[in-house]
Amino acid sequence: MKICIYGAGSIGCYLGGRLAAAGANVDFIVRPRIQQQLQQSGLTVSDYLGKNNIVPASKLQLSTDPNIAAQADIIFVCVKSGATEQVAHELKEILKKNTIIISFQNGLSNVGILKQVLSEHTILEGMVPFNVAALGNGVFHQGTEGALHVKKHVGLNELVAAFHNAQLELKLEKDMQAIQWAKLLLNLNNSINALSQLPLKQQLSIRAYRQCLAMAQIEALSLLKIAKIQPAQLTAIPAHLVPYVLKLPNSIFTLLSKKMLAIDPLARSSMADDLMAGRATETDWINGEVVRLATQLNLKAPINQKLIELIKQAEIKPKAWSAEILKNQLEMVAGS
């Protein structure tokens, strides 16, 4: 089985690196900057439990040419959501067999875009629950826990075995919509973390930031209830109870949420990384999914809409928001 990582950024390099280190046949389609970095340093994948695997540069199959995807049996699409349509058209030009394509991307819209363009191919939803930080010099670090999820399909037995060999848990799911919404509810913290300019663990230790996240989640959950969508339970605490735990005083929250705080001290959200690097963020595919659901229901999502506006402003001019000021901003739009 040949696996191709299309868009080898933090998630792509981490998943591909873990599989390659375990002996899988993996091609990486990378940007020139990442190619140069990996050719010089090799690829190191580590995690919060102390695991550390190194794939030497000589063992890496790297290319900037999308055409190598034509040889793949399975393709992981790991590009930013804004590039999904472009990638779909590139793949349409080169794929000649019924390749299985898995979207390991944020949000819920990417698979629909891929299916629309690549109607003759098998497109499956995937979900990466954990945070991956690019630490430089080809090092990619998993900072939080969680099992990978992919839409159930008969052609994935060999892939499941490959992930097992790499000591990464891969669960096959019938209902990926429930899984994706559960992940998105957690990802609503990405914008808050990015606006805080703090590491995730430090940000989540501050009650007012958690209250901001709780407001965004409660807004989303109310819309999901109207839409009759039940998010899956990805954590020890059911999705509908998470906002109420987030709002608890620090002393009680710390006792109840040890796993939620089992985060590397330096880990940040991918959105925070994008802002720091001067890149466009994926807020339109995270908070924006809540706003789109509200529109479909002829309703509004003012809290998530406000977070989108603040992130768009930060893309132009970065600004650190204190917890209390950000909370006040969200409370103002919630009450308007």
mmCIF file of C-alpha atoms in Angstrom:
data_model
loop_
_atom_site.group_PDB
_atom_site.id
_atom_site.type_symbol
_atom_site.label_atom_id
_atom_site.label_comp_id
_atom_site.label_asym_id
_atom_site.label_seq_id
_atom_site.Cartn_x
_atom_site.Cartn_y
_atom_site.Cartn_z
ATOM 1 C CA MET A 1 0.000 0.000 0.000
ATOM 2 C CA LYS A 2 1.349 3.385 -1.025
ATOM 3 C CA ILE A 3 0.181 6.348 1.039
ATOM 4 C CA CYS A 4 0.511 9.918 -0.189
ATOM 5 C CA ILE A 5 0.399 12.908 2.164
ATOM 6 C CA TYR A 6 -0.966 15.791 0.095
ATOM 7 C CA GLY A 7 -0.078 18.927 2.023
ATOM 8 C CA ALA A 8 2.637 17.898 4.455
ATOM 9 C CA GLY A 9 2.367 20.632 7.069
ATOM 10 C CA SER A 10 2.211 19.890 10.797
ATOM 11 C CA ILE A 11 -0.545 17.240 10.649
ATOM 12 C CA GLY A 12 0.652 15.717 7.368
ATOM 13 C CA CYS A 13 4.270 15.482 8.485
ATOM 14 C CA TYR A 14 3.271 14.014 11.843
ATOM 15 C CA LEU A 15 0.931 11.326 10.499
ATOM 16 C CA GLY A 16 3.229 10.505 7.594
ATOM 17 C CA GLY A 17 6.271 10.493 9.856
ATOM 18 C CA ARG A 18 4.719 8.077 12.337
ATOM 19 C CA LEU A 19 3.670 5.741 9.504
ATOM 20 C CA ALA A 20 7.038 5.972 7.702
ATOM 21 C CA ALA A 21 8.929 5.325 10.935
ATOM 22 C CA ALA A 22 6.900 2.107 11.309
ATOM 23 C CA GLY A 23 7.817 0.955 7.789
ATOM 24 C CA ALA A 24 4.890 2.214 5.702
ATOM 25 C CA ASN A 25 5.459 3.359 2.109
ATOM 26 C CA VAL A 26 4.734 7.097 2.314
ATOM 27 C CA ASP A 27 5.154 9.877 -0.250
ATOM 28 C CA PHE A 28 5.087 13.463 0.979
ATOM 29 C CA ILE A 29 3.933 16.322 -1.265
ATOM 30 C CA VAL A 30 5.476 19.349 0.402
ATOM 31 C CA ARG A 31 6.121 23.035 -0.105
ATOM 32 C CA PRO A 32 9.719 23.903 -1.090
ATOM 33 C CA ARG A 33 10.420 25.382 2.368
ATOM 34 C CA ILE A 34 9.389 22.166 4.145
ATOM 35 C CA GLN A 35 11.224 20.033 1.581
ATOM 36 C CA GLN A 36 14.452 21.917 2.227
ATOM 37 C CA GLN A 37 14.004 21.632 5.999
ATOM 38 C CA LEU A 38 13.345 17.879 5.890
ATOM 39 C CA GLN A 39 16.196 17.232 3.447
ATOM 40 C CA GLN A 40 18.573 18.965 5.856
ATOM 41 C CA SER A 41 17.271 17.622 9.186
ATOM 42 C CA GLY A 42 15.192 14.542 8.455
ATOM 43 C CA LEU A 43 11.783 14.125 10.073
ATOM 44 C CA THR A 44 11.343 13.745 13.834
ATOM 45 C CA VAL A 45 7.929 12.912 15.311
ATOM 46 C CA SER A 46 7.492 13.017 19.077
ATOM 47 C CA ASP A 47 4.605 13.061 21.529
ATOM 48 C CA TYR A 48 3.635 14.131 25.035
ATOM 49 C CA LEU A 49 4.216 10.578 26.338
ATOM 50 C CA GLY A 50 7.897 10.695 25.403
ATOM 51 C CA LYS A 51 7.761 8.802 22.104
ATOM 52 C CA ASN A 52 10.424 9.981 19.644
ATOM 53 C CA ASN A 53 10.858 8.580 16.117
ATOM 54 C CA ILE A 54 13.372 9.851 13.588
ATOM 55 C CA VAL A 55 13.124 9.216 9.840
ATOM 56 C CA PRO A 56 16.471 10.146 8.230
ATOM 57 C CA ALA A 57 16.354 12.451 5.210
ATOM 58 C CA SER A 58 17.707 9.618 3.046
ATOM 59 C CA LYS A 59 14.598 7.541 3.861
ATOM 60 C CA LEU A 60 12.047 10.267 3.135
ATOM 61 C CA GLN A 61 10.139 10.298 -0.168
ATOM 62 C CA LEU A 62 9.663 14.036 -0.690
ATOM 63 C CA SER A 63 8.372 15.934 -3.703
ATOM 64 C CA THR A 64 6.867 19.291 -4.608
ATOM 65 C CA ASP A 65 5.211 17.680 -7.648
ATOM 66 C CA PRO A 66 1.493 16.801 -7.162
ATOM 67 C CA ASN A 67 1.781 14.194 -9.934
ATOM 68 C CA ILE A 68 3.303 11.661 -7.538
ATOM 69 C CA ALA A 69 -0.174 11.330 -5.993
ATOM 70 C CA ALA A 70 -1.160 9.353 -9.116
ATOM 71 C CA GLN A 71 0.800 6.369 -7.729
ATOM 72 C CA ALA A 72 -1.003 6.309 -4.374
ATOM 73 C CA ASP A 73 -3.532 3.798 -3.096
ATOM 74 C CA ILE A 74 -4.594 6.143 -0.304
ATOM 75 C CA ILE A 75 -4.197 9.931 -0.177
ATOM 76 C CA PHE A 76 -4.407 12.000 2.989
ATOM 77 C CA VAL A 77 -5.513 15.535 2.134
ATOM 78 C CA CYS A 78 -3.964 17.681 4.872
ATOM 79 C CA VAL A 79 -3.918 21.118 3.255
ATOM 80 C CA LYS A 80 -5.553 24.156 4.847
ATOM 81 C CA SER A 81 -9.272 24.244 4.112
ATOM 82 C CA GLY A 82 -8.956 27.264 1.831
ATOM 83 C CA ALA A 83 -6.839 25.192 -0.575
ATOM 84 C CA THR A 84 -9.207 22.205 -0.777
ATOM 85 C CA GLU A 85 -10.878 23.113 -4.064
ATOM 86 C CA GLN A 86 -7.528 23.747 -5.765
ATOM 87 C CA VAL A 87 -6.209 20.381 -4.558
ATOM 88 C CA ALA A 88 -9.379 18.634 -5.745
ATOM 89 C CA HIS A 89 -8.880 19.971 -9.284
ATOM 90 C CA GLU A 90 -5.183 19.037 -9.237
ATOM 91 C CA LEU A 91 -6.063 15.492 -8.194
ATOM 92 C CA LYS A 92 -8.769 15.230 -10.845
ATOM 93 C CA GLU A 93 -6.137 15.826 -13.521
ATOM 94 C CA ILE A 94 -3.764 13.117 -12.325
ATOM 95 C CA LEU A 95 -5.704 10.295 -10.624
ATOM 96 C CA LYS A 96 -6.300 7.320 -12.880
ATOM 97 C CA LYS A 97 -7.523 4.651 -10.445
ATOM 98 C CA ASN A 98 -10.166 4.595 -7.739
ATOM 99 C CA THR A 99 -7.874 5.935 -5.060
ATOM 100 C CA ILE A 100 -9.230 6.312 -1.532
ATOM 101 C CA ILE A 101 -8.934 9.925 -0.393
ATOM 102 C CA ILE A 102 -9.188 10.840 3.301
ATOM 103 C CA SER A 103 -9.651 14.445 4.385
ATOM 104 C CA PHE A 104 -7.712 15.020 7.612
ATOM 105 C CA GLN A 105 -8.733 18.690 7.749
ATOM 106 C CA ASN A 106 -10.545 21.084 10.058
ATOM 107 C CA GLY A 107 -14.243 21.830 9.648
ATOM 108 C CA LEU A 108 -17.033 19.919 7.939
ATOM 109 C CA SER A 109 -17.101 21.332 4.403
ATOM 110 C CA ASN A 110 -13.965 19.863 2.851
ATOM 111 C CA VAL A 111 -15.300 16.410 1.995
ATOM 112 C CA GLY A 112 -18.252 17.960 0.164
ATOM 113 C CA ILE A 113 -15.873 20.060 -1.935
ATOM 114 C CA LEU A 114 -13.693 17.032 -2.719
ATOM 115 C CA LYS A 115 -16.716 14.886 -3.630
ATOM 116 C CA GLN A 116 -18.113 17.537 -5.937
ATOM 117 C CA VAL A 117 -14.913 17.643 -7.998
ATOM 118 C CA LEU A 118 -13.752 14.024 -7.579
ATOM 119 C CA SER A 119 -17.091 12.305 -8.067
ATOM 120 C CA GLU A 120 -15.532 9.063 -9.367
ATOM 121 C CA HIS A 121 -13.329 8.542 -6.318
ATOM 122 C CA THR A 122 -13.907 7.376 -2.753
ATOM 123 C CA ILE A 123 -13.745 10.388 -0.426
ATOM 124 C CA LEU A 124 -13.826 9.754 3.319
ATOM 125 C CA GLU A 125 -14.064 12.050 6.320
ATOM 126 C CA GLY A 126 -11.167 11.887 8.755
ATOM 127 C CA MET A 127 -10.579 13.582 12.092
ATOM 128 C CA VAL A 128 -7.349 14.309 13.956
ATOM 129 C CA PRO A 129 -8.162 14.994 17.623
ATOM 130 C CA PHE A 130 -4.758 16.095 18.842
ATOM 131 C CA ASN A 131 -2.623 19.190 18.562
ATOM 132 C CA VAL A 132 0.611 18.996 16.551
ATOM 133 C CA ALA A 133 3.253 21.698 16.909
ATOM 134 C CA ALA A 134 6.000 22.360 14.359
ATOM 135 C CA LEU A 135 9.079 22.920 16.526
ATOM 136 C CA GLY A 136 11.509 23.612 13.673
ATOM 137 C CA ASN A 137 14.358 21.585 12.167
ATOM 138 C CA GLY A 138 11.928 18.900 10.999
ATOM 139 C CA VAL A 139 10.484 18.213 14.463
ATOM 140 C CA PHE A 140 6.704 17.750 14.800
ATOM 141 C CA HIS A 141 5.299 17.163 18.258
ATOM 142 C CA GLN A 142 1.923 15.759 19.351
ATOM 143 C CA GLY A 143 0.949 17.781 22.406
ATOM 144 C CA THR A 144 -2.414 16.262 23.355
ATOM 145 C CA GLU A 145 -4.073 12.835 23.308
ATOM 146 C CA GLY A 146 -6.823 11.245 21.235
ATOM 147 C CA ALA A 147 -7.653 8.566 18.651
ATOM 148 C CA LEU A 148 -7.902 9.261 14.925
ATOM 149 C CA HIS A 149 -11.317 8.705 13.331
ATOM 150 C CA VAL A 150 -12.135 7.877 9.694
ATOM 151 C CA LYS A 151 -15.402 7.050 7.918
ATOM 152 C CA LYS A 152 -15.852 3.279 7.824
ATOM 153 C CA HIS A 153 -14.953 1.683 4.478
ATOM 154 C CA VAL A 154 -14.079 -1.856 3.359
ATOM 155 C CA GLY A 155 -10.831 -0.732 1.745
ATOM 156 C CA LEU A 156 -9.161 0.463 4.950
ATOM 157 C CA ASN A 157 -8.040 -2.793 6.602
ATOM 158 C CA GLU A 158 -4.417 -2.384 5.523
ATOM 159 C CA LEU A 159 -4.405 1.257 6.630
ATOM 160 C CA VAL A 160 -5.759 0.332 10.072
ATOM 161 C CA ALA A 161 -2.928 -2.203 10.372
ATOM 162 C CA ALA A 162 -0.368 0.424 9.326
ATOM 163 C CA PHE A 163 -1.598 2.823 12.003
ATOM 164 C CA HIS A 164 -1.557 0.001 14.555
ATOM 165 C CA ASN A 165 2.099 -0.684 13.655
ATOM 166 C CA ALA A 166 2.784 3.017 14.150
ATOM 167 C CA GLN A 167 1.109 2.848 17.587
ATOM 168 C CA LEU A 168 -1.566 5.330 16.553
ATOM 169 C CA GLU A 169 -5.164 4.378 17.269
ATOM 170 C CA LEU A 170 -7.468 4.635 14.238
ATOM 171 C CA LYS A 171 -11.211 4.188 14.743
ATOM 172 C CA LEU A 172 -13.592 3.543 11.851
ATOM 173 C CA GLU A 173 -16.942 5.284 12.298
ATOM 174 C CA LYS A 174 -20.355 5.034 10.635
ATOM 175 C CA ASP A 175 -21.450 8.528 11.698
ATOM 176 C CA MET A 176 -18.632 10.970 11.018
ATOM 177 C CA GLN A 177 -20.933 13.989 11.190
ATOM 178 C CA ALA A 178 -21.331 13.423 14.935
ATOM 179 C CA ILE A 179 -17.552 13.009 15.312
ATOM 180 C CA GLN A 180 -16.748 16.103 13.241
ATOM 181 C CA TRP A 181 -19.155 18.328 15.150
ATOM 182 C CA ALA A 182 -17.749 17.077 18.456
ATOM 183 C CA LYS A 183 -14.238 17.960 17.280
ATOM 184 C CA LEU A 184 -15.402 21.322 15.968
ATOM 185 C CA LEU A 185 -16.924 22.186 19.355
ATOM 186 C CA LEU A 186 -13.476 21.663 20.882
ATOM 187 C CA ASN A 187 -11.822 23.559 18.028
ATOM 188 C CA LEU A 188 -13.908 26.640 18.812
ATOM 189 C CA ASN A 189 -11.130 27.292 21.329
ATOM 190 C CA ASN A 190 -8.661 27.813 18.455
ATOM 191 C CA SER A 191 -9.792 31.381 17.862
ATOM 192 C CA ILE A 192 -9.788 32.201 21.581
ATOM 193 C CA ASN A 193 -6.331 30.712 22.009
ATOM 194 C CA ALA A 194 -5.052 32.654 18.994
ATOM 195 C CA LEU A 195 -6.483 35.922 20.342
ATOM 196 C CA SER A 196 -4.964 35.270 23.781
ATOM 197 C CA GLN A 197 -1.468 34.744 22.306
ATOM 198 C CA LEU A 198 -0.853 32.285 25.158
ATOM 199 C CA PRO A 199 0.032 28.576 25.172
ATOM 200 C CA LEU A 200 -3.076 26.372 25.342
ATOM 201 C CA LYS A 201 -2.458 25.114 28.872
ATOM 202 C CA GLN A 202 -1.982 28.617 30.239
ATOM 203 C CA GLN A 203 -5.006 29.968 28.353
ATOM 204 C CA LEU A 204 -7.293 27.183 29.604
ATOM 205 C CA SER A 205 -6.139 27.797 33.175
ATOM 206 C CA ILE A 206 -7.750 31.275 33.055
ATOM 207 C CA ARG A 207 -11.459 31.135 33.840
ATOM 208 C CA ALA A 208 -12.549 34.127 31.739
ATOM 209 C CA TYR A 209 -11.002 32.585 28.587
ATOM 210 C CA ARG A 210 -12.826 29.320 29.372
ATOM 211 C CA GLN A 211 -16.052 31.304 29.758
ATOM 212 C CA CYS A 212 -15.477 32.720 26.263
ATOM 213 C CA LEU A 213 -15.154 29.175 24.916
ATOM 214 C CA ALA A 214 -18.243 28.097 26.857
ATOM 215 C CA MET A 215 -20.280 30.889 25.231
ATOM 216 C CA ALA A 216 -19.149 29.854 21.740
ATOM 217 C CA GLN A 217 -19.916 26.186 22.483
ATOM 218 C CA ILE A 218 -23.348 26.863 24.012
ATOM 219 C CA GLU A 219 -24.287 28.883 20.931
ATOM 220 C CA ALA A 220 -23.202 26.013 18.674
ATOM 221 C CA LEU A 221 -24.906 23.362 20.804
ATOM 222 C CA SER A 222 -28.214 25.230 20.737
ATOM 223 C CA LEU A 223 -28.071 25.299 16.930
ATOM 224 C CA LEU A 224 -27.140 21.607 16.757
ATOM 225 C CA LYS A 225 -30.135 20.765 18.941
ATOM 226 C CA ILE A 226 -32.473 22.636 16.581
ATOM 227 C CA ALA A 227 -30.837 20.863 13.612
ATOM 228 C CA LYS A 228 -31.267 17.510 15.435
ATOM 229 C CA ILE A 229 -27.530 16.780 15.268
ATOM 230 C CA GLN A 230 -26.121 14.960 18.293
ATOM 231 C CA PRO A 231 -22.336 15.416 18.632
ATOM 232 C CA ALA A 232 -20.342 12.357 19.645
ATOM 233 C CA GLN A 233 -18.627 12.061 23.014
ATOM 234 C CA LEU A 234 -14.893 12.417 22.384
ATOM 235 C CA THR A 235 -13.882 13.260 25.950
ATOM 236 C CA ALA A 236 -14.718 11.893 29.396
ATOM 237 C CA ILE A 237 -17.314 14.669 29.669
ATOM 238 C CA PRO A 238 -20.302 14.620 27.231
ATOM 239 C CA ALA A 239 -20.266 17.483 24.727
ATOM 240 C CA HIS A 240 -23.363 19.189 26.142
ATOM 241 C CA LEU A 241 -21.812 19.342 29.634
ATOM 242 C CA VAL A 242 -18.369 20.644 28.605
ATOM 243 C CA PRO A 243 -19.389 24.356 28.598
ATOM 244 C CA TYR A 244 -20.662 24.106 32.166
ATOM 245 C CA VAL A 245 -17.415 22.488 33.314
ATOM 246 C CA LEU A 246 -15.455 25.227 31.526
ATOM 247 C CA LYS A 247 -17.302 27.913 33.484
ATOM 248 C CA LEU A 248 -16.446 26.425 36.894
ATOM 249 C CA PRO A 249 -13.994 28.205 39.231
ATOM 250 C CA ASN A 250 -10.357 27.291 38.623
ATOM 251 C CA SER A 251 -10.000 25.043 41.682
ATOM 252 C CA ILE A 252 -13.001 22.868 40.753
ATOM 253 C CA PHE A 253 -12.220 22.917 37.014
ATOM 254 C CA THR A 254 -8.682 21.665 37.663
ATOM 255 C CA LEU A 255 -10.006 18.724 39.680
ATOM 256 C CA LEU A 256 -12.610 17.715 37.085
ATOM 257 C CA SER A 257 -10.577 18.178 33.919
ATOM 258 C CA LYS A 258 -7.131 16.690 34.408
ATOM 259 C CA LYS A 259 -7.229 15.114 30.937
ATOM 260 C CA MET A 260 -8.320 18.377 29.332
ATOM 261 C CA LEU A 261 -5.257 20.032 30.862
ATOM 262 C CA ALA A 262 -2.894 17.166 29.928
ATOM 263 C CA ILE A 263 -1.262 19.440 27.360
ATOM 264 C CA ASP A 264 2.371 20.251 26.726
ATOM 265 C CA PRO A 265 3.110 23.631 28.341
ATOM 266 C CA LEU A 266 4.239 25.128 25.011
ATOM 267 C CA ALA A 267 1.428 23.747 22.806
ATOM 268 C CA ARG A 268 -0.670 26.306 20.899
ATOM 269 C CA SER A 269 -3.608 25.981 18.518
ATOM 270 C CA SER A 270 -2.966 25.755 14.779
ATOM 271 C CA MET A 271 -4.793 29.072 14.419
ATOM 272 C CA ALA A 272 -2.349 30.710 16.829
ATOM 273 C CA ASP A 273 0.529 29.290 14.784
ATOM 274 C CA ASP A 274 -1.006 30.707 11.586
ATOM 275 C CA LEU A 275 -1.360 34.188 13.098
ATOM 276 C CA MET A 276 2.214 34.136 14.403
ATOM 277 C CA ALA A 277 3.471 33.097 10.953
ATOM 278 C CA GLY A 278 1.403 35.760 9.145
ATOM 279 C CA ARG A 279 -0.760 33.168 7.378
ATOM 280 C CA ALA A 280 -4.510 33.280 6.755
ATOM 281 C CA THR A 281 -6.350 31.261 9.406
ATOM 282 C CA GLU A 282 -9.066 28.616 9.127
ATOM 283 C CA THR A 283 -11.625 30.536 11.191
ATOM 284 C CA ASP A 284 -14.083 30.417 8.256
ATOM 285 C CA TRP A 285 -13.986 26.605 8.492
ATOM 286 C CA ILE A 286 -14.243 26.447 12.285
ATOM 287 C CA ASN A 287 -16.304 29.303 13.752
ATOM 288 C CA GLY A 288 -17.660 29.768 10.229
ATOM 289 C CA GLU A 289 -19.274 26.303 10.309
ATOM 290 C CA VAL A 290 -21.404 27.447 13.256
ATOM 291 C CA VAL A 291 -22.381 30.627 11.418
ATOM 292 C CA ARG A 292 -23.307 28.609 8.306
ATOM 293 C CA LEU A 293 -25.455 26.243 10.360
ATOM 294 C CA ALA A 294 -27.238 29.238 11.885
ATOM 295 C CA THR A 295 -27.872 30.662 8.401
ATOM 296 C CA GLN A 296 -29.328 27.335 7.242
ATOM 297 C CA LEU A 297 -31.737 27.515 10.182
ATOM 298 C CA ASN A 298 -32.594 31.193 9.501
ATOM 299 C CA LEU A 299 -30.930 32.094 12.792
ATOM 300 C CA LYS A 300 -27.775 33.941 13.856
ATOM 301 C CA ALA A 301 -24.594 33.013 15.707
ATOM 302 C CA PRO A 302 -23.342 36.385 16.998
ATOM 303 C CA ILE A 303 -20.642 35.017 19.322
ATOM 304 C CA ASN A 304 -18.929 32.892 16.676
ATOM 305 C CA GLN A 305 -19.417 35.671 14.123
ATOM 306 C CA LYS A 306 -17.647 38.085 16.484
ATOM 307 C CA LEU A 307 -14.752 35.665 16.944
ATOM 308 C CA ILE A 308 -14.387 35.467 13.151
ATOM 309 C CA GLU A 309 -14.289 39.275 12.943
ATOM 310 C CA LEU A 310 -11.637 39.527 15.677
ATOM 311 C CA ILE A 311 -9.471 36.858 14.021
ATOM 312 C CA LYS A 312 -9.767 38.609 10.634
ATOM 313 C CA GLN A 313 -8.613 41.829 12.314
ATOM 314 C CA ALA A 314 -5.708 39.951 13.938
ATOM 315 C CA GLU A 315 -4.657 38.592 10.529
ATOM 316 C CA ILE A 316 -4.057 42.207 9.510
ATOM 317 C CA LYS A 317 -2.816 43.560 12.844
ATOM 318 C CA PRO A 318 -2.067 41.015 15.608
ATOM 319 C CA LYS A 319 -3.308 41.945 19.070
ATOM 320 C CA ALA A 320 -3.309 40.066 22.368
ATOM 321 C CA TRP A 321 -6.747 40.121 23.987
ATOM 322 C CA SER A 322 -6.946 39.873 27.765
ATOM 323 C CA ALA A 323 -9.454 37.339 29.056
ATOM 324 C CA GLU A 324 -11.792 39.900 30.640
ATOM 325 C CA ILE A 325 -11.854 42.259 27.647
ATOM 326 C CA LEU A 326 -12.514 39.401 25.219
ATOM 327 C CA LYS A 327 -15.257 38.066 27.487
ATOM 328 C CA ASN A 328 -16.864 41.527 27.622
ATOM 329 C CA GLN A 329 -16.809 41.759 23.821
ATOM 330 C CA LEU A 330 -18.583 38.431 23.451
ATOM 331 C CA GLU A 331 -21.112 39.227 26.172
ATOM 332 C CA MET A 332 -21.966 42.486 24.402
ATOM 333 C CA VAL A 333 -22.828 40.769 21.108
ATOM 334 C CA ALA A 334 -24.631 37.931 22.895
ATOM 335 C CA GLY A 335 -26.934 40.436 24.562
ATOM 336 C CA SER A 336 -27.508 42.650 21.532
#
